[in-house]
Amino acid sequence: MASLKYSRQRECIKSFLLSRYDHPTADTIYMNVRKEFPNISLGTVYRNLALLASLGEIIKITVDGADRFDAHVEPHSHFICKNCHQVLDLHVENEELIQAQAQKNFPGQIEGHVVQYFGLCSTCLKEQQVLSQHAEAL
Amino acid sequence: MASLKYSRQRECIKSFLLSRYDHPTADTIYMNVRKEFPNISLGTVYRNLALLASLGEIIKITVDGADRFDAHVEPHSHFICKNCHQVLDLHVENEELIQAQAQKNFPGQIEGHVVQYFGLCSTCLKEQQVLSQHAEAL
DNA sequence: GTGGGTGCAAATACTTTGCAACCGA
DNA sequence: TCGGTTGCAAAGTATTTGCACCCAC
């Protein structure tokens, strides 16, 4: 029954994810893995991502309708830019407290949590400031 | 330019959302609004949901690839069942602390946050226990 | 050799969009 | 009337799946 077999493609997908600290979409992963496996198909990428996620080796998050993947599974928070939809890691103090609080309220039922923060990333913030200056000038 | 005009369909969509505390998908909303407007189209539902969300009257969250909507905009957390993908409201103590902590770390840049908790809802938890008892019996 | 894994293409799921008709202010 | 809104259908985007072939064990 459903034992696991080695695959070079899966290996490559995982090591690519380990090398990145942003949170690539399946398509970005596909584009990059193709450098090593020119014939790999998107289907294979999706299948392996789903497999790795079910094994707990990677994390899948959905942002604005598109799935994104992360091989860094230690608890951390995400900052999501409202403008460019970029997802960045965020390190917040006392994060364990949030989990502990939830566990206290709902013992045994909560397996994990994710905190997503929203706002404008520094790049988009800068762009917006430039725009409002232009508007002022009129 | 782009002023807002009343529409019975939009009214109906919003009041339906206000009546629910789960987080219906666009399709569920469509099915229900059709009881009152049999000819309404999915496109109209999506257009109004996007409009209401941009006005801040409802919240849009994306879970497992499908958008879900919530007319209860006061800050609260979500519990997402890993099995049936249901989204339930959760009230956690000290939620403001999380926001305050983030603001402290990244002043001025964070506009809001969402906490998602994962696990099995009580229904799915029960089902799983029944299954494992069966497995034991073999 | 056997069963899991792959590539490909077709299918599915979800959402957006163009357009002519419609309706609220 | 004017311009926002609608219904419909077609298009778009993201993801899954069926199948024959391939490869790790």
Short mmCIF file of C-alpha atoms (C1' of nucleotides) in Angstrom, two decimals:
data_model
loop_
_atom_site.label_atom_id
_atom_site.label_comp_id
_atom_site.label_asym_id
_atom_site.label_seq_id
_atom_site.Cartn_x
_atom_site.Cartn_y
_atom_site.Cartn_z
CA MET A 1 0.00 0.00 0.00
CA ALA A 2 1.09 3.51 -0.94
CA SER A 3 4.74 3.24 -0.01
CA LEU A 4 7.07 6.02 -1.01
CA LYS A 5 9.59 5.77 -3.79
CA TYR A 6 12.47 8.11 -4.53
CA SER A 7 12.15 10.52 -7.40
CA ARG A 8 14.74 12.95 -8.68
CA GLN A 9 12.03 15.43 -9.62
CA ARG A 10 10.63 15.51 -6.11
CA GLU A 11 14.13 15.94 -4.69
CA CYS A 12 14.72 18.86 -7.01
CA ILE A 13 11.43 20.55 -6.11
CA LYS A 14 12.17 20.28 -2.43
CA SER A 15 15.72 21.56 -2.67
CA PHE A 16 14.54 24.48 -4.77
CA LEU A 17 12.02 25.39 -2.10
CA LEU A 18 14.65 25.10 0.60
CA SER A 19 16.75 27.65 -1.23
CA ARG A 20 14.08 30.32 -1.19
CA TYR A 21 12.67 32.45 1.56
CA ASP A 22 9.91 34.01 -0.45
CA HIS A 23 6.95 31.75 -1.14
CA PRO A 24 6.93 30.70 -4.77
CA THR A 25 3.79 29.63 -6.60
CA ALA A 26 3.57 26.28 -8.36
CA ASP A 27 4.27 28.02 -11.62
CA THR A 28 7.47 29.67 -10.40
CA ILE A 29 8.62 26.33 -9.04
CA TYR A 30 7.80 24.74 -12.39
CA MET A 31 9.83 27.34 -14.29
CA ASN A 32 12.86 26.80 -12.10
CA VAL A 33 12.76 23.03 -11.89
CA ARG A 34 12.58 22.99 -15.68
CA LYS A 35 16.17 24.24 -15.78
CA GLU A 36 17.18 20.83 -14.48
CA PHE A 37 14.32 18.77 -15.89
CA PRO A 38 13.29 20.42 -19.14
CA ASN A 39 10.51 17.90 -19.72
CA ILE A 40 8.91 17.99 -16.30
CA SER A 41 5.21 18.78 -16.41
CA LEU A 42 3.16 21.11 -14.26
CA GLY A 43 1.08 18.11 -13.22
CA THR A 44 4.13 16.45 -11.72
CA VAL A 45 5.03 19.63 -9.87
CA TYR A 46 1.54 19.85 -8.39
CA ARG A 47 1.49 16.16 -7.51
CA ASN A 48 4.80 16.38 -5.69
CA LEU A 49 3.90 19.58 -3.91
CA ALA A 50 0.71 17.96 -2.64
CA LEU A 51 2.65 14.88 -1.58
CA LEU A 52 5.34 16.87 0.24
CA ALA A 53 2.68 18.95 1.95
CA SER A 54 0.83 15.87 3.14
CA LEU A 55 4.11 14.52 4.54
CA GLY A 56 4.58 17.77 6.41
CA GLU A 57 7.87 18.49 4.63
CA ILE A 58 6.56 21.69 3.16
CA ILE A 59 3.75 24.10 3.94
CA LYS A 60 1.08 25.24 1.53
CA ILE A 61 -0.56 28.62 1.93
CA THR A 62 -3.20 30.19 -0.25
CA VAL A 63 -2.98 33.90 -0.90
CA ASP A 64 -5.31 35.76 -3.22
CA GLY A 65 -6.46 32.58 -4.90
CA ALA A 66 -3.05 31.17 -5.71
CA ASP A 67 -1.25 28.48 -3.74
CA ARG A 68 2.22 29.23 -2.48
CA PHE A 69 4.72 26.84 -0.95
CA ASP A 70 7.33 27.03 1.76
CA ALA A 71 9.88 24.42 2.81
CA HIS A 72 10.66 26.26 6.03
CA VAL A 73 8.20 24.62 8.34
CA GLU A 74 9.27 26.07 11.68
CA PRO A 75 6.51 28.38 12.95
CA HIS A 76 6.74 31.89 11.56
CA SER A 77 4.41 34.60 10.38
CA HIS A 78 3.75 36.02 6.97
CA PHE A 79 3.53 39.56 5.76
CA ILE A 80 1.39 39.93 2.66
CA CYS A 81 1.66 43.05 0.54
CA LYS A 82 -1.79 44.30 -0.39
CA ASN A 83 -0.41 45.81 -3.56
CA CYS A 84 2.09 43.41 -5.13
CA HIS A 85 0.85 40.29 -3.28
CA GLN A 86 4.36 39.39 -2.26
CA VAL A 87 4.62 37.12 0.78
CA LEU A 88 7.50 37.75 3.15
CA ASP A 89 8.59 36.05 6.34
CA LEU A 90 8.12 38.02 9.49
CA HIS A 91 9.57 37.39 12.86
CA VAL A 92 7.32 38.42 15.67
CA GLU A 93 8.21 38.14 19.33
CA ASN A 94 6.08 36.02 21.62
CA GLU A 95 4.59 34.06 18.78
CA GLU A 96 4.41 30.96 20.98
CA LEU A 97 2.01 32.86 23.20
CA ILE A 98 -0.58 32.96 20.45
CA GLN A 99 -0.45 29.22 20.04
CA ALA A 100 -0.48 28.65 23.79
CA GLN A 101 -3.50 30.90 24.13
CA ALA A 102 -5.41 28.98 21.49
CA GLN A 103 -4.49 25.64 23.00
CA LYS A 104 -5.75 26.85 26.34
CA ASN A 105 -9.08 27.81 24.83
CA PHE A 106 -9.57 24.73 22.67
CA PRO A 107 -7.57 21.92 24.21
CA GLY A 108 -6.52 19.11 21.88
CA GLN A 109 -8.28 20.34 18.83
CA ILE A 110 -5.93 22.92 17.38
CA GLU A 111 -2.93 21.51 15.58
CA GLY A 112 -1.36 24.72 14.40
CA HIS A 113 -1.89 28.26 13.36
CA VAL A 114 -0.78 30.84 10.87
CA VAL A 115 -0.71 34.57 11.36
CA GLN A 116 -0.93 36.72 8.28
CA TYR A 117 -0.18 40.43 8.49
CA PHE A 118 -1.40 42.81 5.82
CA GLY A 119 -0.06 46.10 4.59
CA LEU A 120 2.19 47.62 1.98
CA CYS A 121 5.72 46.32 1.61
CA SER A 122 8.46 48.96 1.71
CA THR A 123 8.75 49.01 -2.08
CA CYS A 124 5.05 49.61 -2.64
CA LEU A 125 4.93 52.07 0.25
CA LYS A 126 7.62 54.13 -1.47
CA GLU A 127 5.80 54.00 -4.80
CA GLN A 128 2.61 55.19 -3.17
CA GLN A 129 4.37 58.13 -1.53
CA VAL A 130 5.80 59.18 -4.89
CA LEU A 131 2.33 59.00 -6.41
CA SER A 132 0.72 61.12 -3.71
CA GLN A 133 3.45 63.73 -4.11
CA HIS A 134 2.65 63.91 -7.82
CA ALA A 135 -1.02 64.29 -6.99
CA GLU A 136 -0.24 67.10 -4.59
CA ALA A 137 1.75 68.93 -7.26
CA LEU A 138 -1.33 69.20 -9.49
CA MET B 1 -17.09 59.12 -11.91
CA ALA B 2 -17.70 55.73 -10.33
CA SER B 3 -20.51 56.68 -8.00
CA LEU B 4 -22.49 53.97 -6.34
CA LYS B 5 -25.99 53.06 -7.29
CA TYR B 6 -28.46 50.92 -5.34
CA SER B 7 -29.10 47.40 -6.53
CA ARG B 8 -31.54 44.89 -5.14
CA GLN B 9 -29.18 42.06 -5.96
CA ARG B 10 -26.33 43.58 -3.97
CA GLU B 11 -28.67 44.22 -1.05
CA CYS B 12 -29.75 40.59 -1.12
CA ILE B 13 -26.20 39.29 -1.24
CA LYS B 14 -25.19 41.39 1.72
CA SER B 15 -28.16 40.49 3.85
CA PHE B 16 -27.61 36.83 3.11
CA LEU B 17 -24.02 37.12 4.28
CA LEU B 18 -25.12 38.95 7.42
CA SER B 19 -27.38 36.03 8.27
CA ARG B 20 -24.58 33.50 8.28
CA TYR B 21 -21.72 32.87 10.64
CA ASP B 22 -19.98 30.29 8.57
CA HIS B 23 -18.10 31.64 5.57
CA PRO B 24 -19.94 30.75 2.40
CA THR B 25 -18.22 30.48 -0.97
CA ALA B 26 -19.39 32.50 -3.94
CA ASP B 27 -21.22 29.45 -5.20
CA THR B 28 -23.15 28.93 -1.98
CA ILE B 29 -24.11 32.60 -2.01
CA TYR B 30 -25.20 32.24 -5.62
CA MET B 31 -27.39 29.23 -4.83
CA ASN B 32 -29.12 31.06 -2.01
CA VAL B 33 -29.58 34.42 -3.70
CA ARG B 34 -31.16 32.55 -6.61
CA LYS B 35 -34.12 31.76 -4.38
CA GLU B 36 -34.98 35.44 -4.54
CA PHE B 37 -33.49 36.27 -7.94
CA PRO B 38 -33.79 33.14 -10.06
CA ASN B 39 -32.04 34.80 -13.01
CA ILE B 40 -29.08 36.26 -11.20
CA SER B 41 -25.76 35.19 -12.66
CA LEU B 42 -22.60 34.04 -10.95
CA GLY B 43 -20.79 36.94 -12.58
CA THR B 44 -23.06 39.40 -10.81
CA VAL B 45 -22.46 37.65 -7.51
CA TYR B 46 -18.71 37.86 -7.97
CA ARG B 47 -18.88 41.49 -9.08
CA ASN B 48 -20.90 42.50 -6.04
CA LEU B 49 -18.75 40.52 -3.65
CA ALA B 50 -15.67 42.27 -5.00
CA LEU B 51 -17.39 45.62 -4.73
CA LEU B 52 -18.58 45.05 -1.16
CA ALA B 53 -15.12 43.84 -0.19
CA SER B 54 -13.48 46.93 -1.64
CA LEU B 55 -15.92 49.08 0.33
CA GLY B 56 -14.91 47.22 3.47
CA GLU B 57 -18.45 46.02 4.07
CA ILE B 58 -17.46 42.39 3.85
CA ILE B 59 -14.24 40.42 4.17
CA LYS B 60 -12.85 38.03 1.64
CA ILE B 61 -10.69 35.13 2.71
CA THR B 62 -9.17 32.46 0.55
CA VAL B 63 -9.04 28.94 1.90
CA ASP B 64 -7.86 25.94 -0.08
CA GLY B 65 -8.22 27.68 -3.40
CA ALA B 66 -11.75 28.95 -2.96
CA ASP B 67 -12.77 32.43 -1.88
CA ARG B 68 -15.05 32.72 1.10
CA PHE B 69 -16.90 35.78 2.34
CA ASP B 70 -17.88 37.16 5.70
CA ALA B 71 -20.04 40.17 6.47
CA HIS B 72 -18.92 40.22 10.08
CA VAL B 73 -15.96 42.51 9.84
CA GLU B 74 -15.06 43.00 13.47
CA PRO B 75 -11.68 41.35 14.15
CA HIS B 76 -11.93 37.66 14.91
CA SER B 77 -10.01 34.50 14.20
CA HIS B 78 -10.84 31.55 12.01
CA PHE B 79 -10.69 27.86 12.64
CA ILE B 80 -10.24 25.85 9.48
CA CYS B 81 -11.02 22.15 9.44
CA LYS B 82 -8.25 20.25 7.67
CA ASN B 83 -10.72 17.60 6.63
CA CYS B 84 -13.97 19.24 5.53
CA HIS B 85 -12.48 22.72 4.92
CA GLN B 86 -15.20 24.35 6.96
CA VAL B 87 -14.33 27.78 8.33
CA LEU B 88 -15.64 28.64 11.77
CA ASP B 89 -15.35 31.75 13.87
CA LEU B 90 -13.16 31.48 16.89
CA HIS B 91 -12.90 33.80 19.82
CA VAL B 92 -9.46 33.92 21.33
CA GLU B 93 -8.53 35.99 24.37
CA ASN B 94 -5.84 38.63 24.07
CA GLU B 95 -6.17 38.89 20.34
CA GLU B 96 -5.33 42.60 20.50
CA LEU B 97 -1.95 41.65 21.92
CA ILE B 98 -1.00 39.99 18.66
CA GLN B 99 -1.73 43.13 16.71
CA ALA B 100 0.01 45.34 19.26
CA GLN B 101 3.06 43.13 19.17
CA ALA B 102 3.27 43.38 15.39
CA GLN B 103 2.77 47.13 15.39
CA LYS B 104 5.59 47.41 17.89
CA ASN B 105 7.91 45.46 15.65
CA PHE B 106 6.95 47.12 12.37
CA PRO B 107 5.57 50.55 13.16
CA GLY B 108 3.27 52.07 10.58
CA GLN B 109 3.51 49.34 8.05
CA ILE B 110 1.05 46.73 9.26
CA GLU B 111 -2.59 47.54 8.66
CA GLY B 112 -4.17 44.41 9.99
CA HIS B 113 -3.78 40.73 10.61
CA VAL B 114 -5.60 37.45 10.43
CA VAL B 115 -4.99 34.39 12.54
CA GLN B 116 -5.99 31.05 11.11
CA TYR B 117 -6.06 27.98 13.33
CA PHE B 118 -5.93 24.49 11.85
CA GLY B 119 -7.22 21.20 13.08
CA LEU B 120 -10.17 18.85 12.86
CA CYS B 121 -13.60 20.19 13.65
CA SER B 122 -15.57 18.21 16.23
CA THR B 123 -17.59 16.44 13.51
CA CYS B 124 -14.53 15.26 11.61
CA LEU B 125 -12.73 14.41 14.84
CA LYS B 126 -15.59 12.09 15.75
CA GLU B 127 -15.58 10.47 12.31
CA GLN B 128 -11.87 9.85 12.53
CA GLN B 129 -12.22 8.21 15.93
CA VAL B 130 -14.86 5.85 14.57
CA LEU B 131 -12.58 4.95 11.66
CA SER B 132 -9.61 4.20 13.87
CA GLN B 133 -11.80 1.98 16.09
CA HIS B 134 -12.79 0.00 13.00
CA ALA B 135 -9.15 -0.31 11.99
CA GLU B 136 -8.31 -1.59 15.46
CA ALA B 137 -11.00 -4.26 15.24
CA LEU B 138 -9.36 -5.89 12.23
"C1'" DG C 1 8.44 -7.84 -12.44
"C1'" DT C 2 5.55 -4.66 -9.71
"C1'" DG C 3 3.79 -0.62 -8.29
"C1'" DG C 4 4.80 4.09 -7.67
"C1'" DG C 5 6.17 8.19 -10.58
"C1'" DT C 6 6.17 10.82 -14.96
"C1'" DG C 7 4.79 13.52 -19.15
"C1'" DC C 8 1.17 14.85 -21.79
"C1'" DA C 9 -3.26 16.40 -22.72
"C1'" DA C 10 -7.84 16.82 -21.49
"C1'" DA C 11 -10.79 18.00 -17.87
"C1'" DT C 12 -12.24 20.50 -13.83
"C1'" DA C 13 -12.82 24.30 -10.63
"C1'" DC C 14 -13.05 28.95 -9.76
"C1'" DT C 15 -13.17 33.72 -11.26
"C1'" DT C 16 -13.12 37.52 -14.54
"C1'" DT C 17 -14.67 40.01 -18.56
"C1'" DG C 18 -17.04 41.88 -22.99
"C1'" DC C 19 -21.26 43.25 -24.46
"C1'" DA C 20 -26.01 44.55 -25.19
"C1'" DA C 21 -30.02 45.29 -22.46
"C1'" DC C 22 -31.78 47.16 -18.14
"C1'" DC C 23 -32.78 50.17 -14.30
"C1'" DG C 24 -32.02 53.69 -10.51
"C1'" DA C 25 -31.18 58.62 -9.68
"C1'" DT D 1 -31.29 60.60 -20.16
"C1'" DC D 2 -26.81 58.94 -18.14
"C1'" DG D 3 -24.06 55.86 -16.26
"C1'" DG D 4 -23.88 52.17 -13.03
"C1'" DT D 5 -25.68 47.26 -12.96
"C1'" DT D 6 -27.22 42.91 -14.88
"C1'" DG D 7 -27.51 38.35 -17.41
"C1'" DC D 8 -25.32 35.60 -20.43
"C1'" DA D 9 -21.65 33.43 -22.50
"C1'" DA D 10 -16.98 33.17 -23.54
"C1'" DA D 11 -12.40 33.59 -21.87
"C1'" DG D 12 -8.95 33.28 -18.35
"C1'" DT D 13 -6.32 31.31 -14.57
"C1'" DA D 14 -5.17 27.69 -11.35
"C1'" DT D 15 -5.22 22.95 -10.34
"C1'" DT D 16 -6.43 18.05 -10.97
"C1'" DT D 17 -6.79 13.72 -13.39
"C1'" DG D 18 -6.72 9.64 -16.89
"C1'" DC D 19 -3.64 7.00 -19.23
"C1'" DA D 20 0.26 4.79 -21.32
"C1'" DC D 21 5.02 4.61 -20.52
"C1'" DC D 22 9.08 4.67 -17.42
"C1'" DC D 23 11.98 3.69 -13.49
"C1'" DA D 24 13.26 2.65 -8.47
"C1'" DC D 25 13.25 -1.15 -5.61
#
